[in-house]
Short mmCIF file of N, CA and C and ligand atoms in Angstrom, two decimals:
data_model
loop_
_atom_site.label_atom_id
_atom_site.label_comp_id
_atom_site.label_asym_id
_atom_site.label_seq_id
_atom_site.Cartn_x
_atom_site.Cartn_y
_atom_site.Cartn_z
N MET U 102 32.17 233.38 118.32
CA MET U 102 34.11 233.84 118.10
C MET U 102 34.90 233.10 118.89
N LEU U 103 34.44 232.95 120.21
CA LEU U 103 35.17 231.95 121.05
C LEU U 103 35.73 230.72 120.32
N VAL U 104 34.63 229.76 119.90
CA VAL U 104 35.16 228.33 119.01
C VAL U 104 36.20 228.51 118.16
N VAL U 105 36.02 229.74 117.06
CA VAL U 105 37.25 230.09 116.29
C VAL U 105 38.58 230.27 116.80
N ALA U 106 38.68 231.05 118.14
CA ALA U 106 40.01 231.35 118.87
C ALA U 106 40.36 229.98 119.18
N VAL U 107 39.43 229.21 120.03
CA VAL U 107 40.04 227.64 120.03
C VAL U 107 40.82 227.09 119.23
N LEU U 108 40.30 226.72 118.22
CA LEU U 108 40.24 226.17 116.78
C LEU U 108 41.88 226.68 116.06
N LEU U 109 41.66 227.80 116.19
CA LEU U 109 43.04 228.51 116.04
C LEU U 109 44.22 227.97 116.71
N VAL U 110 43.93 228.71 118.12
CA VAL U 110 45.05 227.86 118.84
C VAL U 110 45.38 226.77 119.12
N THR U 111 44.49 225.54 118.57
CA THR U 111 44.82 224.35 118.36
C THR U 111 45.72 223.91 117.30
N VAL U 112 45.20 224.51 116.21
CA VAL U 112 45.84 224.36 115.09
C VAL U 112 47.41 225.11 115.00
N LEU U 113 47.63 226.58 115.61
CA LEU U 113 49.12 226.90 116.13
C LEU U 113 49.64 225.80 117.28
N MET U 114 49.32 225.03 118.15
CA MET U 114 49.67 224.16 118.91
C MET U 114 50.23 223.18 118.39
N ARG U 115 49.11 222.39 117.28
CA ARG U 115 49.88 221.42 116.14
C ARG U 115 51.02 221.76 115.60
N VAL U 116 50.83 222.74 115.22
CA VAL U 116 52.00 223.29 114.21
C VAL U 116 53.39 223.44 115.02
N ALA U 117 53.21 224.09 116.24
CA ALA U 117 54.59 224.38 117.00
C ALA U 117 55.09 222.67 117.53
N ILE U 118 54.27 221.57 117.56
CA ILE U 118 54.14 220.36 118.14
C ILE U 118 55.08 219.70 117.10
N VAL U 119 54.58 219.77 115.71
CA VAL U 119 55.36 219.23 114.45
C VAL U 119 56.69 219.81 114.07
N CYS U 120 56.68 221.53 114.35
CA CYS U 120 57.96 221.71 113.95
C CYS U 120 58.86 221.40 115.20
N ALA U 121 58.55 221.12 116.39
CA ALA U 121 59.38 220.84 117.28
C ALA U 121 59.95 219.47 117.17
N VAL U 122 59.12 218.58 116.63
CA VAL U 122 59.66 217.32 116.78
C VAL U 122 60.41 217.26 115.03
N ALA U 123 60.19 217.74 114.54
CA ALA U 123 60.97 217.90 113.52
C ALA U 123 62.57 218.28 113.59
N TYR U 124 62.25 219.27 114.41
CA TYR U 124 64.08 219.97 114.92
C TYR U 124 64.51 218.75 115.53
N LEU U 125 63.56 217.77 116.40
CA LEU U 125 64.38 216.93 117.48
C LEU U 125 64.56 215.84 116.47
N LEU U 126 64.70 215.68 115.08
CA LEU U 126 64.59 214.39 114.09
C LEU U 126 65.90 214.73 113.65
N LEU U 127 66.04 216.14 113.50
CA LEU U 127 67.38 216.39 112.70
C LEU U 127 68.88 216.10 113.19
N PRO U 128 69.96 215.35 112.39
CA PRO U 128 70.88 215.02 113.11
C PRO U 128 71.54 216.26 114.17
N PRO U 129 72.06 216.03 115.35
CA PRO U 129 72.45 217.29 116.03
C PRO U 129 73.89 217.92 115.95
N ASP U 130 74.64 217.06 115.17
CA ASP U 130 75.72 217.89 115.46
C ASP U 130 76.50 217.82 113.74
N PRO U 131 77.82 218.27 113.79
CA PRO U 131 78.15 218.64 112.49
C PRO U 131 78.94 217.58 111.70
N LEU U 132 78.64 216.34 112.57
CA LEU U 132 79.27 215.13 111.68
C LEU U 132 78.11 214.17 110.88
N CYS U 133 78.58 213.52 110.12
CA CYS U 133 77.93 213.16 108.92
C CYS U 133 77.12 211.88 109.45
N PRO U 134 75.92 211.67 109.52
CA PRO U 134 75.20 210.69 110.05
C PRO U 134 75.16 209.31 109.44
N HIS U 135 75.85 209.35 108.31
CA HIS U 135 76.35 208.04 107.93
C HIS U 135 77.64 207.15 107.99
N CYS U 136 78.67 208.48 108.03
CA CYS U 136 80.07 207.99 107.99
C CYS U 136 80.83 208.66 109.01
N ARG U 137 79.93 209.53 110.08
CA ARG U 137 80.63 210.39 111.16
C ARG U 137 81.98 211.52 110.65
N SER U 138 82.04 211.39 109.34
CA SER U 138 83.10 212.59 109.24
C SER U 138 82.44 213.82 109.45
N THR U 139 83.29 215.14 109.27
CA THR U 139 83.17 216.33 109.29
C THR U 139 82.28 216.74 108.33
N MET U 140 81.57 217.56 108.35
CA MET U 140 80.70 217.70 106.79
C MET U 140 80.89 219.48 106.83
N LEU U 141 80.93 219.61 105.55
CA LEU U 141 80.98 221.64 105.14
C LEU U 141 79.79 222.05 105.14
N PRO U 142 79.90 223.21 105.78
CA PRO U 142 78.02 223.93 105.50
C PRO U 142 77.98 224.31 104.25
N ILE U 143 77.00 224.57 103.86
CA ILE U 143 76.66 225.12 102.70
C ILE U 143 75.88 226.53 102.97
N ARG U 144 76.51 227.41 102.57
CA ARG U 144 75.71 228.78 102.89
C ARG U 144 74.75 229.08 102.07
N ASN U 145 73.40 229.37 102.74
CA ASN U 145 72.37 230.10 102.00
C ASN U 145 71.88 231.13 102.94
N ARG U 146 71.94 232.18 102.23
CA ARG U 146 71.33 233.84 103.09
C ARG U 146 69.47 233.63 103.07
N VAL U 147 69.18 232.97 102.52
CA VAL U 147 67.73 232.96 102.95
C VAL U 147 67.71 231.80 104.17
N LEU U 148 67.97 230.50 103.97
CA LEU U 148 67.84 229.60 105.25
C LEU U 148 68.26 230.21 106.41
N ASP U 149 69.85 230.79 106.12
CA ASP U 149 70.19 231.32 107.68
C ASP U 149 69.41 232.47 108.44
N ARG U 150 68.67 233.25 107.05
CA ARG U 150 67.91 234.41 108.14
C ARG U 150 66.48 233.85 108.53
N LEU U 151 66.05 232.97 107.61
CA LEU U 151 64.67 232.55 108.19
C LEU U 151 64.71 231.46 109.43
N LEU U 152 65.74 230.47 109.10
CA LEU U 152 65.45 229.36 110.32
C LEU U 152 67.33 229.24 110.68
N PRO U 153 67.55 230.20 111.82
CA PRO U 153 68.96 230.31 112.40
C PRO U 153 69.44 229.10 112.81
N ALA U 154 68.35 228.20 113.25
CA ALA U 154 68.58 227.18 114.12
C ALA U 154 69.12 225.98 113.42
N ILE U 155 68.69 226.23 112.20
CA ILE U 155 69.17 224.75 111.31
C ILE U 155 70.39 225.29 110.29
N GLN U 156 70.96 224.15 109.81
CA GLN U 156 71.82 224.45 108.83
C GLN U 156 72.16 223.66 107.56
N ARG U 157 72.01 223.91 106.13
CA ARG U 157 72.72 222.36 105.23
C ARG U 157 74.05 222.27 105.27
N ARG U 158 74.18 221.23 105.25
CA ARG U 158 75.59 220.87 105.02
C ARG U 158 75.73 219.75 104.11
N TRP U 159 76.97 219.67 103.99
CA TRP U 159 77.45 218.44 102.90
C TRP U 159 78.77 217.62 103.32
N CYS U 160 78.43 216.47 103.21
CA CYS U 160 79.40 215.59 103.65
C CYS U 160 80.91 215.12 102.47
N LEU U 161 82.06 215.49 102.63
CA LEU U 161 83.28 215.28 101.89
C LEU U 161 83.29 213.52 101.44
N GLU U 162 82.73 212.99 102.62
CA GLU U 162 83.63 211.47 102.30
C GLU U 162 82.58 210.82 101.31
N CYS U 163 81.19 210.76 101.73
CA CYS U 163 80.42 209.70 101.37
C CYS U 163 79.53 210.68 100.25
N GLY U 164 79.29 212.29 100.64
CA GLY U 164 78.65 212.70 99.54
C GLY U 164 77.41 213.06 100.00
N TRP U 165 76.99 212.69 101.48
CA TRP U 165 75.64 213.01 102.11
C TRP U 165 75.52 214.26 102.05
N ASN U 166 74.07 214.99 102.09
CA ASN U 166 73.99 216.48 102.16
C ASN U 166 72.33 216.32 102.65
N GLY U 167 72.23 217.11 103.33
CA GLY U 167 70.94 217.63 104.00
C GLY U 167 70.91 218.37 105.07
N VAL U 168 69.72 218.74 105.81
CA VAL U 168 69.96 219.55 107.36
C VAL U 168 70.09 219.19 108.56
N VAL U 169 70.99 219.81 109.31
CA VAL U 169 71.48 219.15 110.76
C VAL U 169 71.12 220.44 111.63
N ARG U 170 70.76 220.26 112.80
CA ARG U 170 70.78 221.33 113.71
C ARG U 170 71.97 222.19 113.85
N ARG U 171 71.85 223.39 114.36
CA ARG U 171 73.54 224.41 114.08
C ARG U 171 73.58 224.10 115.48
N GLY U 172 74.97 223.74 115.61
CA GLY U 172 75.48 223.47 117.10
C GLY U 172 76.73 223.95 117.11
N GLN U 173 77.21 223.54 118.28
CA GLN U 173 78.92 223.47 118.95
C GLN U 173 79.75 222.40 117.86
N ALA U 174 80.87 223.09 117.11
CA ALA U 174 81.62 221.96 116.35
C ALA U 174 82.47 221.18 117.65
N ARG U 175 82.32 219.79 117.33
CA ARG U 175 82.74 219.16 118.22
C ARG U 175 83.93 218.51 117.46
N PRO U 176 84.74 217.48 118.10
CA PRO U 176 86.03 217.11 117.51
C PRO U 176 85.76 215.86 116.47
N THR U 177 86.69 215.87 115.39
CA THR U 177 85.98 215.04 114.26
C THR U 177 86.91 213.54 114.66
N ARG U 178 86.33 212.49 113.83
CA ARG U 178 86.91 211.45 114.26
C ARG U 178 88.02 210.62 113.37
N THR U 179 88.77 211.92 112.84
CA THR U 179 90.11 211.56 112.56
C THR U 179 91.19 211.38 113.37
N ALA U 180 91.78 210.52 113.17
CA ALA U 180 92.80 210.15 114.31
C ALA U 180 93.87 210.64 114.56
N ALA U 181 94.13 211.00 115.97
CA ALA U 181 95.03 211.72 116.53
C ALA U 181 96.52 211.47 116.24
N PRO U 182 97.45 212.34 116.17
CA PRO U 182 98.67 211.40 115.91
C PRO U 182 98.96 210.70 117.09
N PRO U 183 100.14 209.37 116.87
CA PRO U 183 100.57 209.09 118.03
C PRO U 183 101.25 210.02 118.63
N ALA U 184 100.90 209.25 120.33
CA ALA U 184 102.27 210.34 121.54
C ALA U 184 103.21 209.91 121.07
N HIS U 185 103.47 208.57 121.01
CA HIS U 185 104.76 207.92 121.08
C HIS U 185 104.78 206.87 119.45
N ARG U 186 105.98 207.52 118.72
CA ARG U 186 105.95 206.58 117.64
C ARG U 186 107.35 205.77 117.95
N PRO U 187 107.35 204.37 117.57
CA PRO U 187 108.44 203.71 117.83
C PRO U 187 109.29 203.66 116.95
N THR U 188 110.55 203.77 117.09
CA THR U 188 111.69 203.98 116.22
C THR U 188 112.37 202.75 115.95
N ILE U 189 112.27 202.25 114.47
CA ILE U 189 113.22 200.89 114.01
C ILE U 189 114.64 201.23 114.20
N SER U 190 115.72 200.52 114.81
CA SER U 190 116.73 200.60 114.57
C SER U 190 117.44 199.70 114.25
ZN1 ZN A 495 79.18 211.15 105.43
#
């Protein structure tokens, strides 16, 4: 019986390690991994309830879609308006 318990724990540890590595390999932020634009979240009730740490997103710029880690929204790469605009007279 002890052998079965040790093997079961070993298998569970392998599954945990694989899940942790797969989670760390996902893109960490809501920016597209190809063009660094802001991506839109794709809502999926099943995925949101089963795995709340990840989120499926879609890039408007290049069309990439995939699973990313759910995290804090960061500022996008869109250029800020110029603070000083030279006037032509
Ligand atoms: Zn993109």
